Coordinates of C-alpha atoms in Angstrom, one line a residue:
M294 CA 2.5 0.2 30.9
E295 CA 6.1 0.6 29.7
L296 CA 6.6 3.9 27.9
L297 CA 9.1 2.9 25.1
P298 CA 7.2 -0.2 23.9
T299 CA 4.0 1.8 23.8
I300 CA 5.8 4.5 21.8
W301 CA 7.1 2.0 19.3
F302 CA 3.8 0.2 18.9
I303 CA 2.3 3.6 18.0
A304 CA 5.3 4.2 15.6
I305 CA 4.8 0.9 13.9
A306 CA 1.1 1.6 13.5
V307 CA 1.9 4.9 12.0
L308 CA 4.4 3.4 9.6
W309 CA 1.9 0.8 8.3
T310 CA -0.7 3.5 7.9
G311 CA 1.8 5.7 6.0
Y312 CA 2.6 2.7 3.8
L313 CA -1.1 2.1 3.0
F314 CA -1.6 5.7 2.3
L315 CA 1.4 6.2 -0.1
E316 CA 1.8 2.7 -1.6
G317 CA -1.9 2.3 -1.6
F318 CA -2.6 4.6 -4.4
D319 CA 0.2 3.4 -6.6
L320 CA -0.8 -0.2 -6.1
G321 CA -4.3 0.8 -7.0
V322 CA -3.0 2.6 -10.1
G323 CA -1.3 -0.6 -11.1
M324 CA -4.5 -2.6 -10.7
L325 CA -6.3 -0.1 -12.8
M326 CA -3.9 -0.6 -15.7
K327 CA -6.3 -3.3 -17.3
I328 CA -9.7 -2.3 -16.0
F329 CA -9.6 1.4 -16.2
A330 CA -7.2 2.6 -18.9
R331 CA -8.7 2.3 -22.5
N332 CA -5.6 2.3 -24.6
N333 CA -1.8 2.5 -24.5
T334 CA -1.7 6.2 -24.1
E335 CA -3.9 6.2 -21.0
R336 CA -1.8 3.4 -19.6
R337 CA 1.2 5.5 -20.0
V338 CA -0.6 8.4 -18.3
L339 CA -1.3 6.2 -15.3
L340 CA 2.4 5.0 -15.2
N341 CA 3.6 8.6 -15.4
T342 CA 1.5 9.6 -12.4
I343 CA 3.3 7.2 -10.1
G344 CA 6.7 6.9 -12.0
P345 CA 8.7 9.3 -9.8
V346 CA 7.3 8.0 -6.5
W347 CA 6.4 4.4 -6.5
D348 CA 9.8 3.0 -5.5
G349 CA 10.1 5.6 -2.7
N350 CA 6.7 4.6 -1.4
E351 CA 7.9 1.0 -1.0
V352 CA 10.5 2.2 1.5
W353 CA 7.7 2.5 4.0
L354 CA 7.0 -1.3 3.7
L355 CA 10.7 -2.0 4.4
T356 CA 10.7 0.5 7.3
A357 CA 7.6 -0.9 8.9
A358 CA 8.9 -4.5 8.7
G359 CA 12.4 -3.5 9.9
A360 CA 11.0 -1.5 12.8
T361 CA 8.9 -4.5 13.8
F362 CA 12.0 -6.7 13.7
A363 CA 14.0 -4.4 15.8
A364 CA 11.4 -3.2 18.3
F365 CA 9.3 -6.4 18.7
P366 CA 11.4 -9.3 17.5
F367 CA 9.0 -12.0 18.9
W368 CA 6.1 -10.3 17.1
Y369 CA 8.2 -10.3 13.9
A370 CA 9.3 -13.9 14.3
S371 CA 5.9 -15.3 15.0
L372 CA 4.1 -13.3 12.3
F373 CA 6.6 -13.7 9.4
S374 CA 7.2 -17.4 10.2
A375 CA 3.4 -18.2 10.4
L376 CA 2.8 -16.3 7.1
Y377 CA 5.9 -17.4 5.2
L378 CA 4.0 -18.5 2.1
P379 CA 1.7 -15.5 1.6
L380 CA 4.5 -13.0 2.4
L381 CA 6.8 -14.9 -0.1
L382 CA 4.0 -14.4 -2.7
V383 CA 3.9 -10.7 -1.8
L384 CA 7.7 -10.4 -2.4
V385 CA 7.5 -12.2 -5.8
A386 CA 4.6 -9.9 -6.8
L387 CA 6.5 -6.8 -5.9
I388 CA 9.5 -8.0 -7.8
F389 CA 7.4 -8.8 -11.0
R390 CA 5.7 -5.4 -10.6
A391 CA 9.0 -3.5 -10.4
V392 CA 10.5 -5.4 -13.3
A393 CA 7.4 -4.7 -15.4
F394 CA 7.7 -1.0 -14.8
E395 CA 11.2 -1.1 -16.3
Y396 CA 10.6 -3.6 -19.1
R397 CA 7.2 -2.4 -20.4
G398 CA 8.6 0.3 -22.7
K399 CA 11.6 -1.7 -24.0
V400 CA 9.9 -3.2 -27.1
D401 CA 7.4 -1.4 -29.2
T402 CA 4.8 -4.3 -29.7
D403 CA 1.3 -4.7 -28.3
R404 CA 2.0 -8.2 -27.2
W405 CA 5.1 -7.2 -25.2
R406 CA 3.3 -4.2 -23.5
N407 CA 0.2 -6.4 -22.8
T408 CA 2.3 -9.0 -21.0
W409 CA 3.9 -6.5 -18.7
D410 CA 0.6 -4.6 -18.2
W411 CA -0.8 -7.8 -16.7
A412 CA 2.3 -8.3 -14.6
I413 CA 1.8 -4.8 -13.1
A414 CA -1.9 -5.3 -12.6
V415 CA -1.7 -8.8 -11.1
G416 CA 1.5 -8.0 -9.1
S417 CA -0.2 -4.9 -7.6
F418 CA -3.3 -6.8 -6.6
L419 CA -1.3 -9.7 -5.0
A420 CA 0.9 -7.3 -3.1
A421 CA -2.1 -5.3 -1.7
F422 CA -4.1 -8.4 -0.9
G423 CA -1.1 -10.2 0.8
V424 CA -0.2 -7.2 3.0
G425 CA -3.9 -6.8 3.8
A426 CA -4.2 -10.4 4.8
A427 CA -1.1 -10.1 7.1
L428 CA -2.4 -7.0 8.8
G429 CA -5.8 -8.5 9.2
L430 CA -4.4 -11.6 10.9
T431 CA -2.1 -9.4 13.1
T432 CA -5.2 -7.7 14.5
T433 CA -7.5 -10.7 14.8
G434 CA -5.2 -13.6 15.6
L435 CA -3.2 -16.6 14.5
P436 CA -3.0 -20.2 15.9
L437 CA 0.0 -19.6 18.0
D438 CA 1.1 -21.9 20.8
A439 CA 2.8 -20.9 24.1
N440 CA 6.2 -20.5 22.4
G441 CA 4.7 -18.2 19.7
D442 CA 5.0 -20.9 17.0
R443 CA 2.3 -21.5 14.5
D444 CA 0.1 -24.5 15.3
G445 CA -0.9 -26.6 12.3
G446 CA 0.2 -26.8 8.6
P447 CA 1.4 -24.2 6.2
F448 CA -2.2 -23.0 5.6
S449 CA -3.4 -22.9 9.1
W450 CA -3.3 -19.1 8.9
F451 CA -6.0 -19.0 6.3
S452 CA -9.3 -17.6 7.7
W453 CA -12.1 -15.3 6.7
Y454 CA -10.3 -12.5 8.5
A455 CA -7.3 -13.0 6.2
V456 CA -9.6 -12.7 3.2
L457 CA -11.4 -9.7 4.7
G458 CA -8.1 -8.0 5.4
G459 CA -6.8 -8.7 2.0
L460 CA -9.9 -7.4 0.3
A461 CA -10.0 -4.3 2.6
V462 CA -6.5 -3.2 1.5
A463 CA -6.9 -4.1 -2.2
C464 CA -10.3 -2.3 -2.4
F465 CA -9.1 0.8 -0.5
A466 CA -6.0 0.9 -2.8
L467 CA -8.4 1.0 -5.9
L468 CA -10.5 3.8 -4.4
H469 CA -7.4 5.7 -3.2
A470 CA -6.0 5.4 -6.7
L471 CA -9.1 6.8 -8.3
A472 CA -8.9 9.8 -6.0
F473 CA -5.2 10.2 -6.9
L474 CA -5.8 10.0 -10.6
A475 CA -8.6 12.5 -10.4
L476 CA -6.1 14.8 -8.6
K477 CA -3.1 14.1 -10.7
T478 CA -4.4 13.8 -14.3
D479 CA -6.3 16.0 -16.7
G480 CA -8.7 15.4 -19.5
D481 CA -10.8 12.2 -19.9
V482 CA -8.8 10.2 -17.5
R483 CA -9.4 12.8 -14.8
H484 CA -13.2 12.9 -15.3
R485 CA -13.7 9.1 -15.5
A486 CA -11.6 8.6 -12.4
R487 CA -13.8 11.1 -10.4
Q488 CA -17.0 9.4 -11.8
W489 CA -15.7 6.0 -10.8
F490 CA -14.7 7.2 -7.4
V491 CA -18.2 8.6 -6.6
R492 CA -19.9 5.4 -7.9
L493 CA -17.7 2.9 -6.2
L494 CA -16.8 4.5 -2.9
P495 CA -19.7 2.8 -0.9
V496 CA -18.7 -0.6 -2.3
L497 CA -14.9 -0.4 -2.1
L498 CA -14.9 0.8 1.5
L499 CA -17.2 -2.0 2.7
P500 CA -14.3 -4.5 3.4
M501 CA -12.3 -2.0 5.3
A502 CA -15.4 -1.0 7.4
G503 CA -16.1 -4.7 8.0
W504 CA -12.6 -5.3 9.2
A505 CA -12.7 -2.3 11.6
V506 CA -16.1 -3.3 12.9
G507 CA -15.0 -6.9 13.4
V508 CA -12.0 -5.8 15.5
Q509 CA -14.2 -3.5 17.5
V510 CA -16.5 -6.5 18.3
L511 CA -13.6 -8.6 19.4
S512 CA -11.8 -6.0 21.5
G513 CA -13.1 -2.5 20.9
K514 CA -12.9 0.4 23.4
A515 CA -15.1 3.5 23.7
W516 CA -12.5 5.8 22.2
T517 CA -11.8 3.5 19.2
L518 CA -15.5 3.5 18.4
A519 CA -15.4 7.3 18.4
V520 CA -12.4 7.3 16.0
L521 CA -14.2 4.8 13.8
A522 CA -17.1 7.2 13.6
V523 CA -14.7 9.9 12.5
A524 CA -13.5 7.6 9.8
V525 CA -17.0 7.1 8.5
A526 CA -17.6 10.8 8.5
A527 CA -14.4 11.3 6.5
A528 CA -15.7 8.7 3.9
V529 CA -18.9 10.7 3.5
V530 CA -16.9 14.0 3.1
A531 CA -14.7 12.4 0.4
W532 CA -17.8 11.3 -1.5
A533 CA -19.4 14.7 -1.3
Q534 CA -16.2 16.6 -2.2
A535 CA -15.6 14.3 -5.2
R536 CA -19.1 15.0 -6.5
K537 CA -18.4 18.8 -6.3
G538 CA -15.1 18.3 -8.2
N539 CA -12.8 19.0 -5.3
E540 CA -10.3 16.3 -6.0
G541 CA -7.7 17.5 -3.5
R542 CA -10.1 17.4 -0.6
A543 CA -11.5 14.1 -1.7
F544 CA -8.1 12.6 -1.8
L545 CA -7.2 14.0 1.7
S546 CA -10.6 12.8 3.1
T547 CA -9.8 9.2 2.0
G548 CA -6.5 9.6 3.8
V549 CA -8.4 10.7 7.0
F550 CA -10.6 7.7 6.6
L551 CA -7.6 5.4 6.5
L552 CA -6.0 7.2 9.5
G553 CA -9.2 6.9 11.5
G554 CA -9.8 3.2 10.5
S555 CA -6.2 2.3 11.2
A556 CA -6.2 4.1 14.6
S557 CA -9.4 2.3 15.6
I558 CA -8.0 -1.1 14.6
F559 CA -4.6 -0.9 16.2
G560 CA -6.1 1.0 19.2
A561 CA -8.6 -1.8 19.8
V562 CA -6.0 -4.6 19.9
F563 CA -3.5 -2.6 22.1
P564 CA -1.6 -3.8 24.1
V565 CA -1.7 -7.0 22.2
V566 CA 0.5 -7.1 19.1
L567 CA -0.4 -10.6 17.9
P568 CA -3.4 -12.4 19.4
S569 CA -3.4 -16.2 19.7
T570 CA -6.6 -18.0 18.5
I571 CA -5.7 -21.0 20.6
D572 CA -5.6 -19.4 24.1
P573 CA -5.5 -15.7 25.1
A574 CA -2.8 -16.6 27.5
F575 CA -0.5 -17.1 24.5
N576 CA -1.1 -13.6 23.1
L577 CA 2.0 -11.6 22.3
T578 CA 1.9 -8.1 23.9
I579 CA 4.1 -5.1 24.0
A580 CA 5.5 -6.3 27.3
N581 CA 6.5 -9.9 26.3
A582 CA 7.4 -9.2 22.6
S583 CA 9.5 -6.1 22.8
S584 CA 13.3 -5.5 22.8
S585 CA 15.2 -4.1 25.7
D586 CA 14.8 -0.5 26.8
Y587 CA 18.4 0.1 25.7
T588 CA 17.6 -1.1 22.1
L589 CA 14.3 0.9 22.0
G590 CA 16.0 4.0 23.3
L591 CA 18.8 3.8 20.7
M592 CA 16.2 3.2 18.0
S593 CA 14.3 6.3 19.2
I594 CA 17.4 8.5 18.8
V595 CA 18.0 7.2 15.3
A596 CA 14.3 7.6 14.3
C597 CA 14.2 11.2 15.6
V598 CA 17.2 12.0 13.3
G599 CA 16.4 9.9 10.2
L600 CA 12.6 10.0 9.9
P601 CA 12.2 13.8 9.5
L602 CA 14.9 13.6 6.7
V603 CA 13.0 10.8 4.9
I604 CA 9.6 12.7 5.2
A605 CA 11.2 16.0 4.0
Y606 CA 12.8 14.2 1.0
Q607 CA 9.5 12.5 0.0
A608 CA 7.6 15.8 0.4
W609 CA 10.0 17.5 -1.8
T610 CA 9.7 14.8 -4.5
Y611 CA 5.9 15.1 -4.5
W612 CA 6.2 18.8 -4.7
V613 CA 8.6 18.7 -7.7
F614 CA 6.3 16.3 -9.6
R615 CA 3.0 18.0 -8.5
R616 CA 1.7 19.0 -11.9
R617 CA -1.1 17.1 -13.6
V618 CA -0.4 14.6 -16.4
S619 CA -2.6 14.2 -19.5
A620 CA -2.6 12.4 -22.8
A621 CA -1.2 15.5 -24.4
H622 CA 2.0 15.1 -22.5
I623 CA 2.6 11.5 -23.8
P624 CA 4.7 11.3 -27.0
E625 CA 4.0 8.6 -29.6
A626 CA 5.6 5.2 -29.0
H627 CA 8.5 4.6 -31.2
S628 CA 11.4 2.2 -31.7
F629 CA 15.0 3.2 -31.2
L630 CA 18.5 1.7 -31.5
P631 CA 20.4 1.1 -28.3
A632 CA 23.4 3.4 -27.9
V633 CA 25.9 0.5 -28.4
A634 CA 24.2 -0.6 -31.6
A635 CA 24.0 2.9 -32.9
K636 CA 27.7 3.5 -32.2
A637 CA 28.6 0.2 -34.0
L638 CA 26.6 1.4 -37.1
I639 CA 28.4 4.7 -37.2
R640 CA 31.8 2.9 -37.0
K641 CA 30.8 0.5 -39.8
D642 CA 29.8 3.4 -42.0

């Protein structure tokens, strides 16, 4: 087995796991805007918990996709062309979500805020579901021919595994967001988030567990089953710690569950990067889908320099904004004149 393609397969798996861990909770917070928050003040509390970090978290998505393109161009080409429509929907959802964050507070009316709250909630769900569907199909297979092209129409990718992967990521994002809110907020929002986390954990982790078990049935190995068992144990620990009020340990335990589940899934399919449901002979592997050793070697040098800087910057950001947010920190909503209009009034007077 070639060393550099193996290293970059592991690196891409780590990048996707990092994206699901970081972007997972802020997508979940977005989904909770309409089903958890009771009023505008609580919605502003939710937004303030992720306000300093949500755009930085999305960098992991770009990095994971970019690394796939550079390290395994045939994997990237087959996956993104086969899933053109759902990934386009993910992109539109992320755009609407980002615009909603910026526009929500520009007009002080309930109708205006409600419109953008729905944009955040729906955009967050569609983004999480679409990414989950793509990752689910990456590990279970697409109808690819000998050239790596999709066989069939624009919806030939749709399968139960796509739905399962989408639900797995969306449900995990909701649970991870509840753990994050219990850790990052105070007051009634904190207590309700912890209660919801304890009650919903068994249900919200079922799709992720089903995805992991399905991959194990298809191509599991002894060590991936062991790692999956660790993930299950981490979920039990998260539930127990949340019941005791240890929000930090509960949040970290959900991260361990994600890490174990992700390792078991990607490890089970290795060395295949994209299975073909038509014929196993058409599978894309790290050997036939990777770039040259020169390209991978150059990428490794750049990653060794750049990745620690990115991680250090994000860690610093989270440290700076580490304090809890509560309703007491949220000022009353009010209207104001834009600076240009205010200056014009001053000149007129």
